[in-house]
mmCIF file of C-alpha atoms in Angstrom:
data_model
loop_
_atom_site.group_PDB
_atom_site.id
_atom_site.type_symbol
_atom_site.label_atom_id
_atom_site.label_comp_id
_atom_site.label_asym_id
_atom_site.label_seq_id
_atom_site.Cartn_x
_atom_site.Cartn_y
_atom_site.Cartn_z
ATOM 1 C CA MET A 29 48.612 -56.517 -7.549
ATOM 2 C CA ALA A 30 47.112 -53.094 -6.808
ATOM 3 C CA GLU A 31 47.329 -50.539 -9.573
ATOM 4 C CA PHE A 32 49.972 -47.874 -8.996
ATOM 5 C CA THR A 33 48.539 -44.386 -8.580
ATOM 6 C CA LEU A 34 49.489 -41.016 -7.173
ATOM 7 C CA GLU A 35 45.904 -39.804 -7.196
ATOM 8 C CA LEU A 36 44.249 -39.131 -3.854
ATOM 9 C CA ASN A 37 41.154 -41.175 -3.113
ATOM 10 C CA ASP A 38 37.753 -39.559 -2.591
ATOM 11 C CA ASP A 39 38.058 -39.402 1.205
ATOM 12 C CA GLN A 40 41.483 -37.799 0.976
ATOM 13 C CA LYS A 41 40.234 -35.274 -1.568
ATOM 14 C CA GLN A 42 37.373 -34.281 0.725
ATOM 15 C CA VAL A 43 39.707 -33.809 3.698
ATOM 16 C CA LYS A 44 42.130 -31.836 1.540
ATOM 17 C CA GLU A 45 39.372 -29.505 0.310
ATOM 18 C CA TRP A 46 38.053 -29.056 3.858
ATOM 19 C CA LEU A 47 41.486 -28.167 5.211
ATOM 20 C CA HIS A 48 42.207 -25.858 2.302
ATOM 21 C CA GLY A 49 38.940 -24.037 2.923
ATOM 22 C CA PHE A 50 39.793 -23.556 6.608
ATOM 23 C CA ALA A 51 43.287 -22.363 5.724
ATOM 24 C CA ALA A 52 41.944 -19.920 3.124
ATOM 25 C CA ASP A 53 38.973 -18.594 5.109
ATOM 26 C CA VAL A 54 40.261 -18.624 8.699
ATOM 27 C CA ILE A 55 44.048 -18.948 8.877
ATOM 28 C CA ARG A 56 45.246 -16.774 6.022
ATOM 29 C CA PRO A 57 43.122 -13.668 6.816
ATOM 30 C CA ALA A 58 44.511 -13.707 10.369
ATOM 31 C CA ALA A 59 48.138 -14.374 9.446
ATOM 32 C CA ALA A 60 49.524 -10.838 9.228
ATOM 33 C CA GLU A 61 47.855 -9.709 12.467
ATOM 34 C CA TRP A 62 49.222 -12.538 14.618
ATOM 35 C CA ASP A 63 52.640 -12.313 12.994
ATOM 36 C CA GLU A 64 52.811 -8.665 14.064
ATOM 37 C CA ARG A 65 51.449 -9.389 17.544
ATOM 38 C CA GLU A 66 53.845 -12.306 18.089
ATOM 39 C CA GLU A 67 51.244 -13.977 20.286
ATOM 40 C CA THR A 68 49.483 -17.323 20.352
ATOM 41 C CA PRO A 69 46.380 -17.032 18.114
ATOM 42 C CA TRP A 70 43.911 -18.443 20.624
ATOM 43 C CA PRO A 71 40.799 -17.427 18.614
ATOM 44 C CA VAL A 72 42.057 -19.306 15.553
ATOM 45 C CA ILE A 73 42.919 -22.388 17.603
ATOM 46 C CA GLN A 74 39.425 -22.246 19.068
ATOM 47 C CA GLU A 75 37.908 -22.099 15.575
ATOM 48 C CA ALA A 76 40.004 -25.114 14.611
ATOM 49 C CA ALA A 77 38.703 -26.924 17.698
ATOM 50 C CA LYS A 78 35.100 -26.097 16.829
ATOM 51 C CA VAL A 79 35.335 -27.693 13.394
ATOM 52 C CA GLY A 80 37.365 -30.679 14.634
ATOM 53 C CA ILE A 81 40.802 -29.861 13.235
ATOM 54 C CA TYR A 82 42.347 -29.122 16.623
ATOM 55 C CA SER A 83 41.781 -32.548 18.147
ATOM 56 C CA LEU A 84 43.518 -35.844 18.664
ATOM 57 C CA ASP A 85 40.803 -37.644 16.702
ATOM 58 C CA PHE A 86 41.573 -35.684 13.552
ATOM 59 C CA TYR A 87 45.324 -36.321 13.673
ATOM 60 C CA ALA A 88 44.802 -39.981 14.590
ATOM 61 C CA GLN A 89 42.619 -40.431 11.501
ATOM 62 C CA GLN A 90 45.302 -38.907 9.303
ATOM 63 C CA PHE A 91 48.085 -40.856 11.004
ATOM 64 C CA PHE A 92 46.347 -44.178 10.385
ATOM 65 C CA ASP A 93 45.689 -43.449 6.706
ATOM 66 C CA PRO A 94 47.021 -46.684 5.154
ATOM 67 C CA THR A 95 48.658 -44.795 2.269
ATOM 68 C CA GLY A 96 50.711 -42.660 4.655
ATOM 69 C CA LEU A 97 49.559 -39.472 2.934
ATOM 70 C CA GLY A 98 47.087 -38.215 5.554
ATOM 71 C CA ILE A 99 49.584 -36.332 7.719
ATOM 72 C CA PRO A 100 51.667 -34.759 4.910
ATOM 73 C CA MET A 101 48.500 -33.712 3.079
ATOM 74 C CA ALA A 102 47.119 -32.062 6.242
ATOM 75 C CA MET A 103 50.419 -30.329 7.046
ATOM 76 C CA GLU A 104 50.773 -28.951 3.535
ATOM 77 C CA GLU A 105 47.295 -27.414 3.495
ATOM 78 C CA LEU A 106 47.490 -25.859 6.975
ATOM 79 C CA PHE A 107 50.958 -24.430 6.397
ATOM 80 C CA TRP A 108 49.830 -23.123 3.013
ATOM 81 C CA GLY A 109 47.546 -20.903 5.093
ATOM 82 C CA ASP A 110 50.290 -19.617 7.399
ATOM 83 C CA ALA A 111 53.237 -21.333 9.049
ATOM 84 C CA GLY A 112 53.073 -19.530 12.397
ATOM 85 C CA ILE A 113 49.375 -20.111 12.993
ATOM 86 C CA ALA A 114 49.560 -23.666 11.642
ATOM 87 C CA LEU A 115 52.379 -24.480 14.037
ATOM 88 C CA SER A 116 50.242 -23.159 16.891
ATOM 89 C CA ILE A 117 47.500 -25.558 15.778
ATOM 90 C CA VAL A 118 49.676 -28.639 15.293
ATOM 91 C CA GLY A 119 52.273 -27.963 18.019
ATOM 92 C CA THR A 120 50.295 -29.808 20.680
ATOM 93 C CA GLY A 121 50.529 -32.867 18.469
ATOM 94 C CA LEU A 122 54.260 -33.134 19.243
ATOM 95 C CA ALA A 123 53.482 -33.749 22.912
ATOM 96 C CA ALA A 124 50.521 -35.990 22.103
ATOM 97 C CA VAL A 125 52.656 -38.175 19.852
ATOM 98 C CA GLY A 126 55.223 -38.450 22.647
ATOM 99 C CA VAL A 127 52.539 -39.842 24.946
ATOM 100 C CA LEU A 128 51.054 -42.105 22.259
ATOM 101 C CA ALA A 129 54.478 -43.522 21.420
ATOM 102 C CA ASN A 130 55.641 -44.192 24.971
ATOM 103 C CA GLY A 131 52.659 -44.057 27.319
ATOM 104 C CA THR A 132 50.355 -46.702 28.748
ATOM 105 C CA GLU A 133 46.681 -46.831 27.799
ATOM 106 C CA GLU A 134 45.824 -45.192 31.118
ATOM 107 C CA GLN A 135 48.315 -42.369 30.519
ATOM 108 C CA ILE A 136 47.014 -41.814 26.999
ATOM 109 C CA GLY A 137 43.432 -41.639 28.218
ATOM 110 C CA THR A 138 44.307 -39.362 31.149
ATOM 111 C CA TRP A 139 46.662 -36.805 29.656
ATOM 112 C CA ILE A 140 45.909 -36.340 25.964
ATOM 113 C CA PRO A 141 42.399 -34.929 26.548
ATOM 114 C CA GLN A 142 43.962 -32.425 28.959
ATOM 115 C CA MET A 143 46.376 -31.343 26.225
ATOM 116 C CA TYR A 144 43.579 -30.202 23.918
ATOM 117 C CA GLY A 145 40.775 -29.150 26.237
ATOM 118 C CA ASP A 146 37.583 -28.505 24.284
ATOM 119 C CA ALA A 147 36.130 -25.931 21.904
ATOM 120 C CA ASP A 148 34.933 -23.753 24.794
ATOM 121 C CA ASP A 149 38.214 -23.932 26.724
ATOM 122 C CA VAL A 150 41.109 -24.873 24.444
ATOM 123 C CA LYS A 151 44.410 -25.947 25.949
ATOM 124 C CA VAL A 152 47.832 -26.554 24.458
ATOM 125 C CA ALA A 153 50.687 -28.904 25.307
ATOM 126 C CA ALA A 154 54.460 -28.663 24.988
ATOM 127 C CA PHE A 155 57.098 -31.228 24.101
ATOM 128 C CA CYS A 156 60.364 -30.276 25.809
ATOM 129 C CA SER A 157 63.477 -31.972 24.470
ATOM 130 C CA SER A 158 66.044 -29.461 23.131
ATOM 131 C CA GLU A 159 68.452 -27.772 25.525
ATOM 132 C CA PRO A 160 70.677 -24.675 25.331
ATOM 133 C CA ASP A 161 73.861 -26.780 25.020
ATOM 134 C CA ALA A 162 72.352 -29.872 23.387
ATOM 135 C CA GLY A 163 70.571 -29.205 20.120
ATOM 136 C CA SER A 164 71.499 -31.848 17.574
ATOM 137 C CA ASP A 165 73.873 -33.431 20.117
ATOM 138 C CA VAL A 166 71.267 -35.312 22.159
ATOM 139 C CA ALA A 167 74.010 -37.160 24.053
ATOM 140 C CA SER A 168 74.857 -33.856 25.772
ATOM 141 C CA MET A 169 71.424 -33.471 27.368
ATOM 142 C CA ARG A 170 71.773 -32.229 30.948
ATOM 143 C CA THR A 171 68.240 -32.292 32.330
ATOM 144 C CA ARG A 172 68.201 -35.013 34.968
ATOM 145 C CA ALA A 173 65.435 -37.076 36.507
ATOM 146 C CA PHE A 174 66.058 -38.724 39.879
ATOM 147 C CA TYR A 175 63.706 -41.287 41.378
ATOM 148 C CA ASP A 176 62.742 -40.682 45.008
ATOM 149 C CA GLU A 177 61.722 -44.214 45.920
ATOM 150 C CA ALA A 178 60.460 -43.302 49.375
ATOM 151 C CA LYS A 179 57.833 -40.962 47.921
ATOM 152 C CA ASP A 180 57.410 -42.682 44.535
ATOM 153 C CA GLU A 181 58.214 -39.376 42.819
ATOM 154 C CA TRP A 182 60.554 -38.294 40.069
ATOM 155 C CA VAL A 183 62.520 -35.089 40.622
ATOM 156 C CA LEU A 184 63.394 -33.123 37.467
ATOM 157 C CA ASN A 185 66.022 -30.407 37.158
ATOM 158 C CA GLY A 186 67.266 -28.625 34.057
ATOM 159 C CA THR A 187 66.426 -26.115 31.351
ATOM 160 C CA LYS A 188 64.718 -26.841 28.055
ATOM 161 C CA THR A 189 64.733 -24.477 25.106
ATOM 162 C CA TRP A 190 62.956 -23.949 21.779
ATOM 163 C CA ALA A 191 59.823 -25.476 23.292
ATOM 164 C CA THR A 192 56.698 -24.800 21.256
ATOM 165 C CA ASN A 193 54.030 -23.718 23.785
ATOM 166 C CA GLY A 194 56.661 -23.911 26.520
ATOM 167 C CA GLY A 195 55.447 -22.338 29.763
ATOM 168 C CA ILE A 196 51.908 -21.651 28.523
ATOM 169 C CA ALA A 197 51.002 -25.314 28.092
ATOM 170 C CA ASN A 198 48.504 -27.101 30.264
ATOM 171 C CA VAL A 199 50.616 -30.264 30.058
ATOM 172 C CA HIS A 200 54.372 -30.478 29.448
ATOM 173 C CA VAL A 201 56.112 -33.632 28.231
ATOM 174 C CA VAL A 202 59.752 -33.452 29.318
ATOM 175 C CA VAL A 203 62.612 -35.648 28.113
ATOM 176 C CA ALA A 204 65.266 -36.142 30.809
ATOM 177 C CA VAL A 205 68.347 -38.261 31.457
ATOM 178 C CA VAL A 206 67.919 -41.115 33.906
ATOM 179 C CA ASP A 207 71.158 -42.945 33.002
ATOM 180 C CA PRO A 208 73.893 -40.743 31.475
ATOM 181 C CA ASP A 209 76.177 -43.696 30.693
ATOM 182 C CA ILE A 210 74.173 -45.048 27.736
ATOM 183 C CA GLY A 211 73.586 -41.899 25.702
ATOM 184 C CA SER A 212 70.156 -41.307 24.194
ATOM 185 C CA LYS A 213 68.986 -44.738 25.405
ATOM 186 C CA GLY A 214 69.302 -43.424 28.939
ATOM 187 C CA HIS A 215 66.560 -40.874 28.350
ATOM 188 C CA ALA A 216 62.976 -41.096 29.564
ATOM 189 C CA SER A 217 59.871 -38.957 29.080
ATOM 190 C CA PHE A 218 57.770 -37.511 31.869
ATOM 191 C CA ILE A 219 54.388 -35.840 32.119
ATOM 192 C CA VAL A 220 54.426 -32.609 34.116
ATOM 193 C CA PRO A 221 50.795 -31.984 35.124
ATOM 194 C CA PRO A 222 49.179 -28.515 35.162
ATOM 195 C CA ASP A 223 50.328 -26.112 37.898
ATOM 196 C CA THR A 224 53.172 -28.332 39.088
ATOM 197 C CA PRO A 225 55.490 -26.316 41.406
ATOM 198 C CA GLY A 226 59.001 -25.700 40.105
ATOM 199 C CA LEU A 227 58.160 -25.474 36.396
ATOM 200 C CA SER A 228 58.316 -21.979 34.966
ATOM 201 C CA GLN A 229 58.658 -20.239 31.641
ATOM 202 C CA GLY A 230 62.072 -18.824 30.955
ATOM 203 C CA GLN A 231 62.913 -16.589 28.033
ATOM 204 C CA LYS A 232 60.245 -16.202 25.371
ATOM 205 C CA PHE A 233 62.001 -15.925 22.033
ATOM 206 C CA LYS A 234 61.285 -13.060 19.649
ATOM 207 C CA LYS A 235 61.768 -14.844 16.381
ATOM 208 C CA HIS A 236 62.615 -14.037 12.777
ATOM 209 C CA GLY A 237 59.610 -16.047 11.567
ATOM 210 C CA ILE A 238 56.734 -18.281 12.715
ATOM 211 C CA ARG A 239 55.970 -15.472 15.158
ATOM 212 C CA ALA A 240 52.415 -16.598 15.893
ATOM 213 C CA SER A 241 53.847 -19.759 17.442
ATOM 214 C CA HIS A 242 54.932 -19.386 21.067
ATOM 215 C CA THR A 243 58.524 -20.552 21.589
ATOM 216 C CA ALA A 244 60.203 -20.343 24.986
ATOM 217 C CA GLU A 245 62.551 -21.863 27.517
ATOM 218 C CA VAL A 246 61.134 -24.106 30.226
ATOM 219 C CA VAL A 247 62.939 -24.091 33.558
ATOM 220 C CA LEU A 248 62.659 -27.095 35.883
ATOM 221 C CA GLU A 249 63.742 -26.566 39.486
ATOM 222 C CA ASP A 250 63.152 -29.569 41.755
ATOM 223 C CA VAL A 251 59.985 -30.392 39.840
ATOM 224 C CA ARG A 252 58.358 -33.368 41.532
ATOM 225 C CA VAL A 253 55.947 -35.535 39.576
ATOM 226 C CA PRO A 254 54.223 -38.736 40.756
ATOM 227 C CA GLY A 255 55.722 -42.045 39.688
ATOM 228 C CA HIS A 256 52.804 -42.684 37.357
ATOM 229 C CA CYS A 257 53.890 -39.660 35.293
ATOM 230 C CA LEU A 258 56.863 -41.600 33.883
ATOM 231 C CA LEU A 259 55.666 -42.514 30.408
ATOM 232 C CA GLY A 260 55.441 -46.281 30.060
ATOM 233 C CA GLY A 261 56.009 -46.927 33.758
ATOM 234 C CA LYS A 262 59.101 -47.786 35.791
ATOM 235 C CA GLU A 263 59.067 -51.520 35.137
ATOM 236 C CA LYS A 264 59.202 -50.949 31.399
ATOM 237 C CA LEU A 265 61.917 -48.306 31.836
ATOM 238 C CA ASP A 266 64.082 -50.623 33.960
ATOM 239 C CA GLU A 267 63.791 -53.382 31.357
ATOM 240 C CA ARG A 268 64.680 -50.998 28.538
ATOM 241 C CA LEU A 269 67.681 -49.597 30.399
ATOM 242 C CA ALA A 270 68.972 -53.107 31.121
ATOM 243 C CA ARG A 271 68.740 -54.055 27.436
ATOM 244 C CA ALA A 272 70.400 -50.808 26.379
ATOM 245 C CA ARG A 273 73.314 -51.378 28.770
ATOM 246 C CA GLU A 274 73.884 -54.849 27.324
ATOM 247 C CA ARG A 275 73.688 -53.520 23.772
ATOM 248 C CA ALA A 276 76.070 -50.701 24.614
ATOM 249 C CA LYS A 277 78.595 -53.277 25.821
ATOM 250 C CA ALA A 278 78.157 -55.302 22.638
ATOM 251 C CA GLY A 279 78.420 -52.280 20.324
ATOM 252 C CA GLY A 280 77.120 -48.769 20.796
ATOM 253 C CA GLU A 281 76.619 -48.108 17.087
ATOM 254 C CA ARG A 282 73.617 -50.400 16.940
ATOM 255 C CA VAL A 283 71.916 -48.390 19.704
ATOM 256 C CA LYS A 284 72.618 -45.153 17.909
ATOM 257 C CA ASN A 285 71.098 -46.432 14.667
ATOM 258 C CA ALA A 286 67.878 -47.472 16.411
ATOM 259 C CA ALA A 287 67.438 -43.947 17.746
ATOM 260 C CA MET A 288 68.215 -42.487 14.334
ATOM 261 C CA ALA A 289 65.449 -44.554 12.743
ATOM 262 C CA THR A 290 62.903 -42.969 15.093
ATOM 263 C CA PHE A 291 63.879 -39.464 14.006
ATOM 264 C CA GLU A 292 63.859 -40.494 10.342
ATOM 265 C CA ALA A 293 60.185 -41.433 10.490
ATOM 266 C CA SER A 294 59.075 -37.987 11.757
ATOM 267 C CA ARG A 295 60.946 -35.805 9.297
ATOM 268 C CA PRO A 296 58.608 -36.083 6.280
ATOM 269 C CA ALA A 297 55.923 -34.166 8.226
ATOM 270 C CA VAL A 298 58.294 -31.194 8.488
ATOM 271 C CA GLY A 299 59.001 -31.540 4.789
ATOM 272 C CA ALA A 300 55.257 -31.315 4.122
ATOM 273 C CA MET A 301 55.069 -28.097 6.153
ATOM 274 C CA ALA A 302 57.837 -26.658 3.990
ATOM 275 C CA VAL A 303 56.039 -27.707 0.809
ATOM 276 C CA GLY A 304 52.937 -25.834 1.977
ATOM 277 C CA THR A 305 54.855 -22.610 2.570
ATOM 278 C CA ALA A 306 56.711 -22.908 -0.737
ATOM 279 C CA ARG A 307 53.490 -23.536 -2.636
ATOM 280 C CA ALA A 308 51.837 -20.510 -1.060
ATOM 281 C CA ALA A 309 54.703 -18.220 -2.083
ATOM 282 C CA TYR A 310 54.803 -19.654 -5.601
ATOM 283 C CA GLU A 311 51.072 -19.029 -6.090
ATOM 284 C CA VAL A 312 51.401 -15.409 -4.965
ATOM 285 C CA ALA A 313 54.331 -14.898 -7.338
ATOM 286 C CA LEU A 314 52.492 -16.554 -10.256
ATOM 287 C CA ASP A 315 49.381 -14.411 -9.795
ATOM 288 C CA TYR A 316 51.508 -11.275 -9.460
ATOM 289 C CA ALA A 317 53.484 -12.083 -12.609
ATOM 290 C CA LYS A 318 50.270 -12.528 -14.588
ATOM 291 C CA THR A 319 48.754 -9.200 -13.502
ATOM 292 C CA ARG A 320 51.788 -6.932 -13.072
ATOM 293 C CA SER A 321 52.547 -5.113 -16.349
ATOM 294 C CA GLN A 322 55.722 -3.346 -17.350
ATOM 295 C CA PHE A 323 56.584 -1.999 -20.780
ATOM 296 C CA GLY A 324 53.039 -2.752 -21.870
ATOM 297 C CA ARG A 325 52.879 -6.466 -21.090
ATOM 298 C CA PRO A 326 52.620 -8.814 -18.087
ATOM 299 C CA ILE A 327 56.015 -9.541 -16.581
ATOM 300 C CA ILE A 328 55.428 -13.299 -16.985
ATOM 301 C CA ASP A 329 55.929 -12.707 -20.734
ATOM 302 C CA ASN A 330 59.626 -12.284 -19.938
ATOM 303 C CA GLN A 331 61.628 -15.507 -19.920
ATOM 304 C CA GLY A 332 63.575 -14.344 -16.885
ATOM 305 C CA ILE A 333 60.372 -14.422 -14.838
ATOM 306 C CA ALA A 334 58.662 -17.348 -16.555
ATOM 307 C CA PHE A 335 61.681 -19.636 -16.193
ATOM 308 C CA GLN A 336 61.962 -18.798 -12.483
ATOM 309 C CA LEU A 337 58.334 -19.791 -11.979
ATOM 310 C CA ALA A 338 58.874 -22.997 -13.948
ATOM 311 C CA ASP A 339 61.799 -23.930 -11.711
ATOM 312 C CA MET A 340 59.860 -23.024 -8.566
ATOM 313 C CA ARG A 341 56.931 -25.265 -9.460
ATOM 314 C CA THR A 342 59.222 -28.118 -10.495
ATOM 315 C CA ARG A 343 61.072 -28.035 -7.183
ATOM 316 C CA ILE A 344 57.824 -27.893 -5.191
ATOM 317 C CA ASP A 345 56.399 -30.924 -6.974
ATOM 318 C CA ALA A 346 59.673 -32.833 -6.578
ATOM 319 C CA ALA A 347 59.762 -32.007 -2.865
ATOM 320 C CA ARG A 348 56.188 -33.218 -2.416
ATOM 321 C CA LEU A 349 56.994 -36.510 -4.125
ATOM 322 C CA LEU A 350 59.980 -37.070 -1.831
ATOM 323 C CA VAL A 351 57.776 -36.345 1.181
ATOM 324 C CA TRP A 352 55.036 -38.675 -0.032
ATOM 325 C CA ARG A 353 57.539 -41.458 -0.722
ATOM 326 C CA ALA A 354 59.052 -41.205 2.753
ATOM 327 C CA SER A 355 55.621 -41.008 4.402
ATOM 328 C CA TRP A 356 54.435 -44.070 2.490
ATOM 329 C CA MET A 357 57.597 -45.946 3.468
ATOM 330 C CA ALA A 358 57.162 -45.071 7.139
ATOM 331 C CA THR A 359 53.519 -46.189 7.154
ATOM 332 C CA THR A 360 54.125 -49.444 5.297
ATOM 333 C CA GLY A 361 57.229 -50.348 7.304
ATOM 334 C CA LYS A 362 59.718 -49.991 4.469
ATOM 335 C CA PRO A 363 63.246 -49.457 5.804
ATOM 336 C CA PHE A 364 64.891 -46.113 5.131
ATOM 337 C CA THR A 365 67.936 -47.716 3.524
ATOM 338 C CA SER A 366 69.016 -44.411 1.963
ATOM 339 C CA ALA A 367 67.779 -42.070 4.723
ATOM 340 C CA GLU A 368 64.714 -41.208 2.655
ATOM 341 C CA GLY A 369 63.144 -39.364 5.605
ATOM 342 C CA SER A 370 66.106 -37.016 5.829
ATOM 343 C CA MET A 371 66.162 -36.644 2.056
ATOM 344 C CA SER A 372 62.578 -35.426 2.027
ATOM 345 C CA LYS A 373 63.097 -32.973 4.870
ATOM 346 C CA LEU A 374 66.362 -31.638 3.419
ATOM 347 C CA TYR A 375 65.052 -31.058 -0.085
ATOM 348 C CA ALA A 376 61.674 -29.659 0.943
ATOM 349 C CA SER A 377 63.107 -27.257 3.525
ATOM 350 C CA GLU A 378 65.701 -25.854 1.154
ATOM 351 C CA THR A 379 63.055 -25.629 -1.562
ATOM 352 C CA ALA A 380 60.883 -23.513 0.750
ATOM 353 C CA ARG A 381 63.804 -21.242 1.566
ATOM 354 C CA ASP A 382 64.741 -20.757 -2.092
ATOM 355 C CA VAL A 383 61.216 -20.511 -3.542
ATOM 356 C CA THR A 384 60.134 -17.855 -1.033
ATOM 357 C CA ALA A 385 63.266 -15.844 -1.835
ATOM 358 C CA GLN A 386 62.509 -16.104 -5.561
ATOM 359 C CA ALA A 387 58.931 -14.964 -4.898
ATOM 360 C CA ILE A 388 60.234 -11.795 -3.257
ATOM 361 C CA GLN A 389 62.477 -11.200 -6.259
ATOM 362 C CA ILE A 390 59.582 -11.574 -8.698
ATOM 363 C CA LEU A 391 57.480 -9.077 -6.732
ATOM 364 C CA GLY A 392 60.438 -6.685 -6.595
ATOM 365 C CA GLY A 393 60.013 -3.826 -4.153
ATOM 366 C CA ASN A 394 56.499 -4.962 -3.292
ATOM 367 C CA GLY A 395 57.850 -8.326 -2.213
ATOM 368 C CA PHE A 396 60.102 -6.607 0.312
ATOM 369 C CA THR A 397 57.179 -4.964 2.081
ATOM 370 C CA ARG A 398 54.665 -6.380 4.540
ATOM 371 C CA GLU A 399 51.841 -5.350 2.245
ATOM 372 C CA TYR A 400 52.430 -8.652 0.451
ATOM 373 C CA PRO A 401 52.689 -12.021 2.230
ATOM 374 C CA VAL A 402 55.835 -13.360 0.558
ATOM 375 C CA GLU A 403 58.039 -11.369 2.935
ATOM 376 C CA ARG A 404 56.450 -13.182 5.882
ATOM 377 C CA MET A 405 56.581 -16.523 4.083
ATOM 378 C CA HIS A 406 60.315 -16.094 3.490
ATOM 379 C CA ARG A 407 60.905 -15.363 7.168
ATOM 380 C CA ASP A 408 58.814 -18.390 8.123
ATOM 381 C CA ALA A 409 60.624 -20.663 5.676
ATOM 382 C CA ALA A 410 63.962 -20.107 7.404
ATOM 383 C CA ILE A 411 62.934 -22.400 10.265
ATOM 384 C CA TYR A 412 62.585 -25.483 8.094
ATOM 385 C CA THR A 413 66.330 -25.769 7.496
ATOM 386 C CA ILE A 414 66.901 -25.554 11.257
ATOM 387 C CA PHE A 415 64.376 -27.460 13.364
ATOM 388 C CA GLU A 416 63.954 -31.250 13.432
ATOM 389 C CA GLY A 417 67.617 -31.388 12.459
ATOM 390 C CA THR A 418 69.460 -28.746 10.434
ATOM 391 C CA SER A 419 70.230 -29.227 6.749
ATOM 392 C CA GLU A 420 73.789 -30.046 7.761
ATOM 393 C CA ILE A 421 72.568 -32.805 10.074
ATOM 394 C CA GLN A 422 70.327 -34.192 7.314
ATOM 395 C CA ARG A 423 73.284 -34.364 4.917
ATOM 396 C CA LEU A 424 75.343 -36.076 7.603
ATOM 397 C CA VAL A 425 72.602 -38.660 8.186
ATOM 398 C CA ILE A 426 72.233 -39.302 4.456
ATOM 399 C CA ALA A 427 75.993 -39.580 3.882
ATOM 400 C CA ARG A 428 76.465 -41.963 6.799
ATOM 401 C CA THR A 429 73.561 -44.120 5.659
ATOM 402 C CA LEU A 430 74.785 -44.330 2.082
ATOM 403 C CA SER A 431 78.432 -44.931 2.934
ATOM 404 C CA GLY A 432 78.204 -46.900 6.165
ATOM 405 C CA MET A 433 81.075 -44.752 7.403
ATOM 406 C CA PRO A 434 81.193 -42.632 10.598
ATOM 407 C CA ILE A 435 81.473 -39.351 8.671
ATOM 408 C CA ARG A 436 82.102 -36.330 10.871
#
């Protein structure tokens, strides 16, 4: 039996140090500027592409780490640098994963390279799922896809919202309803190629935090895409829809649980992002408390400050362990019998929110100004309790899993 260890291996340590160096030397010095500009940090993305961080190969290597720790380790280090810029770097990965999970080999080889471009001409991609009236309630999705058999084209109509890179992406991956009678199992994903008529950017959101990440609505008006842009192909879709209809007749709850398991597996990555932001704020607060003197001694000499820092570090380490456990379980195929994915995302996101607020308090008036980064980190941290399922949704998932009851 293999010896139990929480220590990273040599390869993981090297990757971690490399990412930390990029975050410290490239991301963090640019963070305040792009937060103020509220624009996509194209020069930083290009630098990430030059060194190999902004690429499918890099994320594939981390994803296939047999310990499951590659992705959470990478997310923590990049988001330690800055959440807004890091999300601009990793946002394309959401669309790429959608293609990898559902696409054919030909679709993967055709579209993913177009999502990233190259170091001389970087591109981004957008994953479009959320809608104005269907956030956590995926069954209420209204975007429709109709198959025009005569032309072998799919026609998409609807509005997507909260789309990272929405409207500025080279490639959009759009989730749409093809059969409204079977809930989320009646959804399918489509590639919308560059410059497709009918797709336009709607409102660009001016956000409280993660301002360097472009977030916008995507409007689809009679968007026609070739039949081969249906991820997985029509034959596979027809087979899946037929199975889902039979399952729905036998008992819809089983279908719902299968969809829930998919979301569970992706949530630890968001938890790792939150851990990175929390750790960054804690380190700023610790350094400040050691060097800031009042009444003739460093403020960390006061128990009121020292105990806060002790609690902050304890929560960060606990959050990381929950994230690592869930990531390991997902990679090794262990079932989330207690909604461990949601647990990790819930605890880490609320830790980031609370730790960044405590960091502001420790810095006092300085923490409330933009001269120090904890103000920005606190604004950024607010997103973690909202996207990829709010804290309330995570608690609902956990409670339902533990109890087996349809808690509402």
